[in-house]
């Protein structure tokens, strides 16, 4: 009986312990935002490497003076390039507006600010991942092997 009571007590204490959410401090959240930014920048580098290949393909088709190669869907090519450019523009805008200095803000204001910024950088992460996937698929459809060195 004591064993069952002890077991139940441990479960109740554990439930109470985990149910009491500890408030994140802004420093931890700020570090998470910066770390996510660094990861997204790596994805941006990969996307921009793929964009260079896509730009080269586009220039080749454009300068040939002929109709686009049957394999090259120029509309999709432009859309893929535009997706990478849009992600780059969004990232540049975010970086220009992000301010890790919280001088003059309360703890709550700082925490709220970094929560919003984490959402923004997570959205950028998804945007770059989508651009990379789309670029990969497009380059795969052309059987472009040079991009393998990018990964």
PDB file of C-alpha atoms in Angstrom:
ATOM      1  CA  UNK A   1       0.000   0.000   0.000  1.00  0.00           C
ATOM      2  CA  UNK A   2       2.837   2.374   0.855  1.00  0.00           C
ATOM      3  CA  UNK A   3       4.414   1.595  -2.502  1.00  0.00           C
ATOM      4  CA  UNK A   4       1.231   2.490  -4.375  1.00  0.00           C
ATOM      5  CA  UNK A   5       0.814   5.676  -2.333  1.00  0.00           C
ATOM      6  CA  UNK A   6       4.438   6.639  -2.966  1.00  0.00           C
ATOM      7  CA  UNK A   7       4.047   5.923  -6.667  1.00  0.00           C
ATOM      8  CA  UNK A   8       0.905   8.072  -6.907  1.00  0.00           C
ATOM      9  CA  UNK A   9       2.567  10.860  -4.973  1.00  0.00           C
ATOM     10  CA  UNK A  10       5.518  10.854  -7.364  1.00  0.00           C
ATOM     11  CA  UNK A  11       3.159  10.998 -10.348  1.00  0.00           C
ATOM     12  CA  UNK A  12       1.181  13.881  -8.837  1.00  0.00           C
ATOM     13  CA  UNK A  13       4.325  15.834  -8.005  1.00  0.00           C
ATOM     14  CA  UNK A  14       5.708  15.215 -11.500  1.00  0.00           C
ATOM     15  CA  UNK A  15       2.454  16.376 -13.086  1.00  0.00           C
ATOM     16  CA  UNK A  16       2.431  19.517 -10.983  1.00  0.00           C
ATOM     17  CA  UNK A  17       6.078  20.169 -11.731  1.00  0.00           C
ATOM     18  CA  UNK A  18       5.610  19.902 -15.497  1.00  0.00           C
ATOM     19  CA  UNK A  19       2.294  21.747 -15.526  1.00  0.00           C
ATOM     20  CA  UNK A  20       3.877  24.820 -13.956  1.00  0.00           C
ATOM     21  CA  UNK A  21       5.283  26.430 -17.075  1.00  0.00           C
ATOM     22  CA  UNK A  22       8.347  28.400 -16.340  1.00  0.00           C
ATOM     23  CA  UNK A  23       8.402  31.689 -18.172  1.00  0.00           C
ATOM     24  CA  UNK A  24      11.217  31.900 -20.677  1.00  0.00           C
ATOM     25  CA  UNK A  25      13.567  34.765 -20.151  1.00  0.00           C
ATOM     26  CA  UNK A  26      14.251  37.122 -23.022  1.00  0.00           C
ATOM     27  CA  UNK A  27      17.968  36.270 -23.137  1.00  0.00           C
ATOM     28  CA  UNK A  28      17.256  32.632 -23.872  1.00  0.00           C
ATOM     29  CA  UNK A  29      14.689  33.580 -26.476  1.00  0.00           C
ATOM     30  CA  UNK A  30      17.043  36.126 -28.061  1.00  0.00           C
ATOM     31  CA  UNK A  31      19.739  33.431 -28.293  1.00  0.00           C
ATOM     32  CA  UNK A  32      17.237  31.114 -29.952  1.00  0.00           C
ATOM     33  CA  UNK A  33      16.345  33.796 -32.506  1.00  0.00           C
ATOM     34  CA  UNK A  34      20.018  34.443 -33.309  1.00  0.00           C
ATOM     35  CA  UNK A  35      20.754  30.704 -33.593  1.00  0.00           C
ATOM     36  CA  UNK A  36      17.788  30.249 -35.934  1.00  0.00           C
ATOM     37  CA  UNK A  37      19.014  33.216 -37.984  1.00  0.00           C
ATOM     38  CA  UNK A  38      22.415  31.550 -38.372  1.00  0.00           C
ATOM     39  CA  UNK A  39      20.757  28.353 -39.584  1.00  0.00           C
ATOM     40  CA  UNK A  40      18.567  30.254 -42.033  1.00  0.00           C
ATOM     41  CA  UNK A  41      21.644  32.033 -43.377  1.00  0.00           C
ATOM     42  CA  UNK A  42      23.134  28.624 -44.218  1.00  0.00           C
ATOM     43  CA  UNK A  43      19.953  27.784 -46.123  1.00  0.00           C
ATOM     44  CA  UNK A  44      20.152  31.182 -47.837  1.00  0.00           C
ATOM     45  CA  UNK A  45      23.695  30.368 -48.970  1.00  0.00           C
ATOM     46  CA  UNK A  46      22.493  27.068 -50.420  1.00  0.00           C
ATOM     47  CA  UNK A  47      19.535  28.741 -52.137  1.00  0.00           C
ATOM     48  CA  UNK A  48      21.782  31.434 -53.586  1.00  0.00           C
ATOM     49  CA  UNK A  49      24.176  28.805 -54.903  1.00  0.00           C
ATOM     50  CA  UNK A  50      21.266  27.167 -56.666  1.00  0.00           C
ATOM     51  CA  UNK A  51      20.077  30.560 -57.889  1.00  0.00           C
ATOM     52  CA  UNK A  52      23.460  31.121 -59.545  1.00  0.00           C
ATOM     53  CA  UNK A  53      22.985  27.900 -61.515  1.00  0.00           C
ATOM     54  CA  UNK A  54      19.398  28.847 -62.361  1.00  0.00           C
ATOM     55  CA  UNK A  55      20.501  32.327 -63.474  1.00  0.00           C
ATOM     56  CA  UNK A  56      23.118  30.737 -65.701  1.00  0.00           C
ATOM     57  CA  UNK A  57      20.498  28.483 -67.289  1.00  0.00           C
ATOM     58  CA  UNK A  58      18.178  31.450 -67.770  1.00  0.00           C
ATOM     59  CA  UNK A  59      20.913  33.573 -69.384  1.00  0.00           C
ATOM     60  CA  UNK A  60      21.854  30.676 -71.659  1.00  0.00           C
ATOM     61  CA  UNK A  61      18.275  30.242 -72.843  1.00  0.00           C
ATOM     62  CA  UNK A  62      17.759  34.002 -73.167  1.00  0.00           C
ATOM     63  CA  UNK A  63      20.965  34.646 -75.111  1.00  0.00           C
ATOM     64  CA  UNK A  64      20.530  31.701 -77.456  1.00  0.00           C
ATOM     65  CA  UNK A  65      17.975  33.659 -79.458  1.00  0.00           C
ATOM     66  CA  UNK A  66      16.177  30.418 -80.079  1.00  0.00           C
ATOM     67  CA  UNK A  67      13.056  29.154 -78.499  1.00  0.00           C
ATOM     68  CA  UNK A  68      13.722  27.696 -75.048  1.00  0.00           C
ATOM     69  CA  UNK A  69      14.971  24.160 -74.950  1.00  0.00           C
ATOM     70  CA  UNK A  70      12.158  21.654 -74.603  1.00  0.00           C
ATOM     71  CA  UNK A  71      13.617  20.598 -71.256  1.00  0.00           C
ATOM     72  CA  UNK A  72      13.741  24.159 -69.953  1.00  0.00           C
ATOM     73  CA  UNK A  73      10.383  25.449 -68.789  1.00  0.00           C
ATOM     74  CA  UNK A  74      11.307  29.118 -68.714  1.00  0.00           C
ATOM     75  CA  UNK A  75       8.152  30.178 -66.851  1.00  0.00           C
ATOM     76  CA  UNK A  76       8.881  27.761 -64.036  1.00  0.00           C
ATOM     77  CA  UNK A  77      12.543  28.747 -64.144  1.00  0.00           C
ATOM     78  CA  UNK A  78      11.631  32.407 -63.611  1.00  0.00           C
ATOM     79  CA  UNK A  79       9.216  31.463 -60.811  1.00  0.00           C
ATOM     80  CA  UNK A  80      11.888  29.416 -59.025  1.00  0.00           C
ATOM     81  CA  UNK A  81      14.415  32.242 -59.319  1.00  0.00           C
ATOM     82  CA  UNK A  82      11.801  34.721 -58.093  1.00  0.00           C
ATOM     83  CA  UNK A  83      11.054  32.530 -55.077  1.00  0.00           C
ATOM     84  CA  UNK A  84      14.694  32.632 -54.028  1.00  0.00           C
ATOM     85  CA  UNK A  85      14.900  36.374 -54.647  1.00  0.00           C
ATOM     86  CA  UNK A  86      11.748  36.939 -52.561  1.00  0.00           C
ATOM     87  CA  UNK A  87      13.171  34.900 -49.685  1.00  0.00           C
ATOM     88  CA  UNK A  88      16.387  36.952 -49.898  1.00  0.00           C
ATOM     89  CA  UNK A  89      14.454  40.208 -49.822  1.00  0.00           C
ATOM     90  CA  UNK A  90      12.409  39.068 -46.835  1.00  0.00           C
ATOM     91  CA  UNK A  91      15.583  38.029 -45.019  1.00  0.00           C
ATOM     92  CA  UNK A  92      17.266  41.351 -45.753  1.00  0.00           C
ATOM     93  CA  UNK A  93      14.209  43.231 -44.512  1.00  0.00           C
ATOM     94  CA  UNK A  94      14.079  41.149 -41.335  1.00  0.00           C
ATOM     95  CA  UNK A  95      17.780  41.708 -40.648  1.00  0.00           C
ATOM     96  CA  UNK A  96      17.410  45.475 -41.166  1.00  0.00           C
ATOM     97  CA  UNK A  97      14.540  45.638 -38.663  1.00  0.00           C
ATOM     98  CA  UNK A  98      15.765  43.143 -36.069  1.00  0.00           C
ATOM     99  CA  UNK A  99      17.195  44.815 -32.977  1.00  0.00           C
ATOM    100  CA  UNK A 100      18.689  42.537 -30.322  1.00  0.00           C
ATOM    101  CA  UNK A 101      19.206  45.534 -28.006  1.00  0.00           C
ATOM    102  CA  UNK A 102      16.294  45.782 -25.582  1.00  0.00           C
ATOM    103  CA  UNK A 103      17.337  48.994 -23.878  1.00  0.00           C
ATOM    104  CA  UNK A 104      14.307  50.827 -22.550  1.00  0.00           C
ATOM    105  CA  UNK A 105      12.061  47.769 -22.706  1.00  0.00           C
ATOM    106  CA  UNK A 106      10.635  45.898 -19.768  1.00  0.00           C
ATOM    107  CA  UNK A 107      11.282  42.188 -19.340  1.00  0.00           C
ATOM    108  CA  UNK A 108       7.755  41.450 -20.644  1.00  0.00           C
ATOM    109  CA  UNK A 109       8.184  43.762 -23.687  1.00  0.00           C
ATOM    110  CA  UNK A 110      11.526  42.163 -24.511  1.00  0.00           C
ATOM    111  CA  UNK A 111      10.063  38.690 -24.197  1.00  0.00           C
ATOM    112  CA  UNK A 112       7.107  39.593 -26.413  1.00  0.00           C
ATOM    113  CA  UNK A 113       9.426  41.197 -28.983  1.00  0.00           C
ATOM    114  CA  UNK A 114      11.643  38.119 -29.253  1.00  0.00           C
ATOM    115  CA  UNK A 115       8.623  35.809 -29.475  1.00  0.00           C
ATOM    116  CA  UNK A 116       7.412  37.783 -32.499  1.00  0.00           C
ATOM    117  CA  UNK A 117      10.905  37.781 -34.012  1.00  0.00           C
ATOM    118  CA  UNK A 118      11.186  34.019 -33.524  1.00  0.00           C
ATOM    119  CA  UNK A 119       7.951  33.569 -35.472  1.00  0.00           C
ATOM    120  CA  UNK A 120       9.288  35.795 -38.235  1.00  0.00           C
ATOM    121  CA  UNK A 121      12.599  33.958 -38.526  1.00  0.00           C
ATOM    122  CA  UNK A 122      10.781  30.602 -38.463  1.00  0.00           C
ATOM    123  CA  UNK A 123       8.660  31.821 -41.376  1.00  0.00           C
ATOM    124  CA  UNK A 124      11.834  32.784 -43.225  1.00  0.00           C
ATOM    125  CA  UNK A 125      13.221  29.331 -42.500  1.00  0.00           C
ATOM    126  CA  UNK A 126      10.147  27.755 -44.099  1.00  0.00           C
ATOM    127  CA  UNK A 127      10.368  30.140 -47.048  1.00  0.00           C
ATOM    128  CA  UNK A 128      13.993  29.236 -47.779  1.00  0.00           C
ATOM    129  CA  UNK A 129      13.330  25.522 -47.338  1.00  0.00           C
ATOM    130  CA  UNK A 130      10.446  25.736 -49.824  1.00  0.00           C
ATOM    131  CA  UNK A 131      12.625  27.663 -52.295  1.00  0.00           C
ATOM    132  CA  UNK A 132      15.382  25.055 -51.990  1.00  0.00           C
ATOM    133  CA  UNK A 133      12.967  22.164 -52.508  1.00  0.00           C
ATOM    134  CA  UNK A 134      11.451  23.844 -55.541  1.00  0.00           C
ATOM    135  CA  UNK A 135      14.885  24.594 -56.958  1.00  0.00           C
ATOM    136  CA  UNK A 136      16.015  21.014 -56.330  1.00  0.00           C
ATOM    137  CA  UNK A 137      12.980  19.654 -58.151  1.00  0.00           C
ATOM    138  CA  UNK A 138      13.461  21.986 -61.067  1.00  0.00           C
ATOM    139  CA  UNK A 139      17.162  21.190 -61.401  1.00  0.00           C
ATOM    140  CA  UNK A 140      16.364  17.474 -61.085  1.00  0.00           C
ATOM    141  CA  UNK A 141      13.923  17.824 -63.970  1.00  0.00           C
ATOM    142  CA  UNK A 142      16.792  19.197 -66.067  1.00  0.00           C
ATOM    143  CA  UNK A 143      19.183  16.518 -64.833  1.00  0.00           C
ATOM    144  CA  UNK A 144      21.600  19.162 -63.561  1.00  0.00           C
ATOM    145  CA  UNK A 145      24.330  17.457 -61.590  1.00  0.00           C
ATOM    146  CA  UNK A 146      26.521  20.480 -60.767  1.00  0.00           C
ATOM    147  CA  UNK A 147      24.222  21.441 -57.885  1.00  0.00           C
ATOM    148  CA  UNK A 148      25.081  18.245 -56.021  1.00  0.00           C
ATOM    149  CA  UNK A 149      28.289  19.958 -54.948  1.00  0.00           C
ATOM    150  CA  UNK A 150      26.190  22.640 -53.252  1.00  0.00           C
ATOM    151  CA  UNK A 151      24.706  20.272 -50.670  1.00  0.00           C
TER     152      UNK A 151
END
